[in-house]
Amino acid sequence: MYNNYGASYQEQWLQQMMEQKQLKDFMRMYSNLVSRCFDDCVADFTSNTLNDKELTCVNRCTQKNMKLNERIGQRFAEENAKLMEDQAKMGR
């Protein structure tokens, strides 16, 4: 009974750690995206709003980076699936 409780607690702790890491990674990615697109696109500081050129640039930059991150996630999932499949074959 103690072992089951310990395993359950460990699984919960591990799940919390993974969720915290995912949130931290997401926030880092978001911060990098904002910084990159701002640095690349915003040049006029005489107004408190973006001009049309800056707005277009920010939109394109954001879309480009979101697509890149989506593609990286897909490739990671594909590679992870291959790895799991290879491990399953070795375990037979």
Short mmCIF file of N, CA and C in Angstrom, two decimals:
data_model
loop_
_atom_site.label_atom_id
_atom_site.label_comp_id
_atom_site.label_asym_id
_atom_site.label_seq_id
_atom_site.Cartn_x
_atom_site.Cartn_y
_atom_site.Cartn_z
N MET A 1 0.83 -1.19 0.00
CA MET A 1 0.00 0.00 0.00
C MET A 1 0.87 1.26 0.00
N TYR A 2 1.93 1.26 0.79
CA TYR A 2 2.83 2.41 0.84
C TYR A 2 3.48 2.64 -0.52
N ASN A 3 3.87 1.55 -1.20
CA ASN A 3 4.51 1.68 -2.50
C ASN A 3 3.59 2.31 -3.51
N ASN A 4 2.32 1.95 -3.49
CA ASN A 4 1.37 2.54 -4.42
C ASN A 4 1.21 4.03 -4.15
N TYR A 5 1.15 4.40 -2.88
CA TYR A 5 1.03 5.82 -2.53
C TYR A 5 2.28 6.57 -2.99
N GLY A 6 3.45 6.00 -2.74
CA GLY A 6 4.69 6.64 -3.15
C GLY A 6 4.79 6.81 -4.65
N ALA A 7 4.38 5.78 -5.39
CA ALA A 7 4.41 5.86 -6.86
C ALA A 7 3.43 6.92 -7.34
N SER A 8 2.25 6.97 -6.74
CA SER A 8 1.25 7.95 -7.14
C SER A 8 1.75 9.36 -6.87
N TYR A 9 2.34 9.56 -5.69
CA TYR A 9 2.89 10.87 -5.34
C TYR A 9 4.00 11.25 -6.31
N GLN A 10 4.86 10.30 -6.64
CA GLN A 10 5.96 10.56 -7.57
C GLN A 10 5.42 10.94 -8.95
N GLU A 11 4.39 10.22 -9.40
CA GLU A 11 3.79 10.54 -10.70
C GLU A 11 3.19 11.92 -10.70
N GLN A 12 2.51 12.29 -9.63
CA GLN A 12 1.92 13.62 -9.53
C GLN A 12 3.01 14.69 -9.54
N TRP A 13 4.07 14.45 -8.77
CA TRP A 13 5.18 15.40 -8.71
C TRP A 13 5.82 15.56 -10.08
N LEU A 14 6.05 14.43 -10.76
CA LEU A 14 6.65 14.46 -12.09
C LEU A 14 5.75 15.21 -13.08
N GLN A 15 4.45 14.97 -12.98
CA GLN A 15 3.50 15.66 -13.86
C GLN A 15 3.55 17.17 -13.61
N GLN A 16 3.62 17.57 -12.35
CA GLN A 16 3.71 19.00 -12.03
C GLN A 16 4.99 19.61 -12.59
N MET A 17 6.09 18.90 -12.45
CA MET A 17 7.37 19.40 -12.95
C MET A 17 7.33 19.54 -14.48
N MET A 18 6.73 18.57 -15.15
CA MET A 18 6.62 18.63 -16.61
C MET A 18 5.75 19.81 -17.03
N GLU A 19 4.64 20.03 -16.32
CA GLU A 19 3.76 21.15 -16.66
C GLU A 19 4.47 22.47 -16.43
N GLN A 20 5.23 22.59 -15.36
CA GLN A 20 5.98 23.82 -15.10
C GLN A 20 7.03 24.06 -16.18
N LYS A 21 7.70 23.00 -16.60
CA LYS A 21 8.71 23.12 -17.66
C LYS A 21 8.06 23.53 -18.98
N GLN A 22 6.91 22.95 -19.29
CA GLN A 22 6.21 23.30 -20.53
C GLN A 22 5.78 24.77 -20.50
N LEU A 23 5.28 25.22 -19.36
CA LEU A 23 4.88 26.62 -19.24
C LEU A 23 6.09 27.54 -19.39
N LYS A 24 7.19 27.18 -18.74
CA LYS A 24 8.41 27.97 -18.83
C LYS A 24 8.92 28.01 -20.27
N ASP A 25 8.90 26.87 -20.95
CA ASP A 25 9.33 26.81 -22.35
C ASP A 25 8.43 27.67 -23.24
N PHE A 26 7.11 27.60 -23.00
CA PHE A 26 6.18 28.40 -23.78
C PHE A 26 6.43 29.89 -23.56
N MET A 27 6.63 30.28 -22.30
CA MET A 27 6.87 31.69 -22.01
C MET A 27 8.18 32.17 -22.62
N ARG A 28 9.19 31.32 -22.63
CA ARG A 28 10.47 31.67 -23.26
C ARG A 28 10.27 31.85 -24.76
N MET A 29 9.54 30.92 -25.39
CA MET A 29 9.29 31.01 -26.82
C MET A 29 8.52 32.29 -27.14
N TYR A 30 7.49 32.59 -26.35
CA TYR A 30 6.68 33.78 -26.57
C TYR A 30 7.54 35.04 -26.41
N SER A 31 8.35 35.09 -25.38
CA SER A 31 9.21 36.24 -25.14
C SER A 31 10.20 36.43 -26.29
N ASN A 32 10.79 35.34 -26.76
CA ASN A 32 11.71 35.42 -27.89
C ASN A 32 11.01 35.90 -29.16
N LEU A 33 9.79 35.42 -29.37
CA LEU A 33 9.01 35.84 -30.54
C LEU A 33 8.73 37.34 -30.49
N VAL A 34 8.27 37.81 -29.35
CA VAL A 34 7.97 39.23 -29.21
C VAL A 34 9.22 40.07 -29.43
N SER A 35 10.31 39.65 -28.81
CA SER A 35 11.56 40.40 -28.94
C SER A 35 12.05 40.40 -30.38
N ARG A 36 12.04 39.24 -31.01
CA ARG A 36 12.54 39.14 -32.39
C ARG A 36 11.70 40.00 -33.33
N CYS A 37 10.38 39.86 -33.25
CA CYS A 37 9.52 40.60 -34.18
C CYS A 37 9.57 42.11 -33.90
N PHE A 38 9.64 42.49 -32.64
CA PHE A 38 9.77 43.91 -32.31
C PHE A 38 11.06 44.47 -32.88
N ASP A 39 12.17 43.78 -32.62
CA ASP A 39 13.46 44.27 -33.11
C ASP A 39 13.51 44.35 -34.62
N ASP A 40 12.90 43.38 -35.31
CA ASP A 40 12.94 43.35 -36.77
C ASP A 40 11.97 44.33 -37.42
N CYS A 41 10.89 44.66 -36.73
CA CYS A 41 9.81 45.38 -37.41
C CYS A 41 9.56 46.81 -36.94
N VAL A 42 9.84 47.12 -35.72
CA VAL A 42 9.48 48.43 -35.18
C VAL A 42 10.68 49.35 -35.24
N ALA A 43 10.49 50.46 -35.98
CA ALA A 43 11.58 51.40 -36.16
C ALA A 43 11.18 52.83 -35.82
N ASP A 44 9.88 53.12 -35.84
CA ASP A 44 9.40 54.48 -35.62
C ASP A 44 8.85 54.59 -34.20
N PHE A 45 9.55 55.36 -33.37
CA PHE A 45 9.13 55.52 -31.98
C PHE A 45 8.49 56.88 -31.73
N THR A 46 8.07 57.55 -32.82
CA THR A 46 7.44 58.86 -32.67
C THR A 46 5.94 58.74 -32.44
N SER A 47 5.40 57.54 -32.52
CA SER A 47 3.98 57.32 -32.32
C SER A 47 3.79 56.17 -31.34
N ASN A 48 2.64 56.17 -30.66
CA ASN A 48 2.38 55.08 -29.72
C ASN A 48 1.62 53.93 -30.38
N THR A 49 1.46 54.00 -31.70
CA THR A 49 0.83 52.92 -32.46
C THR A 49 1.75 52.51 -33.60
N LEU A 50 1.53 51.30 -34.09
CA LEU A 50 2.31 50.82 -35.23
C LEU A 50 1.79 51.43 -36.52
N ASN A 51 2.70 51.77 -37.43
CA ASN A 51 2.24 52.21 -38.75
C ASN A 51 1.92 50.96 -39.58
N ASP A 52 1.37 51.14 -40.76
CA ASP A 52 0.94 50.00 -41.58
C ASP A 52 2.08 49.05 -41.93
N LYS A 53 3.23 49.62 -42.26
CA LYS A 53 4.40 48.79 -42.61
C LYS A 53 4.83 47.94 -41.42
N GLU A 54 4.90 48.56 -40.24
CA GLU A 54 5.29 47.84 -39.03
C GLU A 54 4.28 46.75 -38.68
N LEU A 55 3.02 47.08 -38.79
CA LEU A 55 1.96 46.12 -38.47
C LEU A 55 2.01 44.91 -39.39
N THR A 56 2.20 45.17 -40.69
CA THR A 56 2.33 44.08 -41.65
C THR A 56 3.54 43.21 -41.32
N CYS A 57 4.64 43.85 -41.00
CA CYS A 57 5.87 43.13 -40.67
C CYS A 57 5.67 42.27 -39.41
N VAL A 58 5.07 42.83 -38.38
CA VAL A 58 4.83 42.09 -37.14
C VAL A 58 3.92 40.89 -37.39
N ASN A 59 2.87 41.10 -38.17
CA ASN A 59 1.95 39.99 -38.49
C ASN A 59 2.67 38.87 -39.24
N ARG A 60 3.47 39.24 -40.24
CA ARG A 60 4.21 38.23 -41.01
C ARG A 60 5.24 37.52 -40.13
N CYS A 61 5.95 38.27 -39.33
CA CYS A 61 6.96 37.71 -38.44
C CYS A 61 6.32 36.71 -37.47
N THR A 62 5.21 37.10 -36.90
CA THR A 62 4.51 36.23 -35.95
C THR A 62 4.04 34.96 -36.63
N GLN A 63 3.39 35.09 -37.79
CA GLN A 63 2.91 33.92 -38.52
C GLN A 63 4.06 33.00 -38.90
N LYS A 64 5.13 33.57 -39.38
CA LYS A 64 6.30 32.78 -39.80
C LYS A 64 6.86 31.98 -38.62
N ASN A 65 7.02 32.64 -37.48
CA ASN A 65 7.59 31.98 -36.32
C ASN A 65 6.63 30.95 -35.72
N MET A 66 5.34 31.21 -35.75
CA MET A 66 4.37 30.25 -35.24
C MET A 66 4.36 29.00 -36.13
N LYS A 67 4.43 29.19 -37.43
CA LYS A 67 4.49 28.04 -38.35
C LYS A 67 5.77 27.25 -38.13
N LEU A 68 6.88 27.95 -37.90
CA LEU A 68 8.14 27.29 -37.64
C LEU A 68 8.05 26.44 -36.37
N ASN A 69 7.51 27.00 -35.30
CA ASN A 69 7.38 26.26 -34.05
C ASN A 69 6.42 25.09 -34.19
N GLU A 70 5.37 25.25 -34.98
CA GLU A 70 4.44 24.16 -35.24
C GLU A 70 5.15 23.03 -35.98
N ARG A 71 5.94 23.39 -36.96
CA ARG A 71 6.67 22.38 -37.74
C ARG A 71 7.70 21.67 -36.88
N ILE A 72 8.39 22.40 -36.04
CA ILE A 72 9.36 21.78 -35.14
C ILE A 72 8.65 20.80 -34.21
N GLY A 73 7.50 21.19 -33.70
CA GLY A 73 6.71 20.30 -32.84
C GLY A 73 6.29 19.03 -33.57
N GLN A 74 5.89 19.17 -34.83
CA GLN A 74 5.50 18.01 -35.63
C GLN A 74 6.69 17.08 -35.84
N ARG A 75 7.83 17.64 -36.17
CA ARG A 75 9.03 16.81 -36.38
C ARG A 75 9.44 16.11 -35.10
N PHE A 76 9.35 16.82 -33.99
CA PHE A 76 9.67 16.22 -32.70
C PHE A 76 8.73 15.05 -32.43
N ALA A 77 7.45 15.22 -32.68
CA ALA A 77 6.48 14.15 -32.46
C ALA A 77 6.77 12.96 -33.38
N GLU A 78 7.12 13.24 -34.63
CA GLU A 78 7.46 12.16 -35.57
C GLU A 78 8.68 11.39 -35.09
N GLU A 79 9.71 12.11 -34.69
CA GLU A 79 10.94 11.46 -34.22
C GLU A 79 10.69 10.68 -32.93
N ASN A 80 9.88 11.23 -32.06
CA ASN A 80 9.54 10.56 -30.81
C ASN A 80 8.76 9.27 -31.09
N ALA A 81 7.84 9.32 -32.05
CA ALA A 81 7.07 8.13 -32.42
C ALA A 81 8.00 7.05 -32.98
N LYS A 82 8.96 7.45 -33.81
CA LYS A 82 9.93 6.50 -34.35
C LYS A 82 10.74 5.86 -33.23
N LEU A 83 11.19 6.68 -32.31
CA LEU A 83 11.98 6.19 -31.19
C LEU A 83 11.18 5.19 -30.36
N MET A 84 9.95 5.52 -30.07
CA MET A 84 9.09 4.62 -29.29
C MET A 84 8.86 3.31 -30.04
N GLU A 85 8.67 3.41 -31.34
CA GLU A 85 8.47 2.21 -32.17
C GLU A 85 9.72 1.34 -32.16
N ASP A 86 10.88 1.98 -32.31
CA ASP A 86 12.14 1.22 -32.29
C ASP A 86 12.37 0.56 -30.94
N GLN A 87 12.04 1.25 -29.87
CA GLN A 87 12.20 0.69 -28.54
C GLN A 87 11.25 -0.50 -28.35
N ALA A 88 10.03 -0.39 -28.89
CA ALA A 88 9.06 -1.47 -28.77
C ALA A 88 9.54 -2.70 -29.54
N LYS A 89 10.16 -2.47 -30.71
CA LYS A 89 10.68 -3.58 -31.50
C LYS A 89 11.84 -4.28 -30.77
N MET A 90 12.67 -3.50 -30.12
CA MET A 90 13.81 -4.07 -29.40
C MET A 90 13.36 -4.85 -28.17
N GLY A 91 12.23 -4.47 -27.63
CA GLY A 91 11.72 -5.12 -26.43
C GLY A 91 11.03 -6.44 -26.71
N ARG A 92 10.78 -6.73 -27.95
CA ARG A 92 10.07 -7.98 -28.31
C ARG A 92 10.94 -9.17 -28.15
#
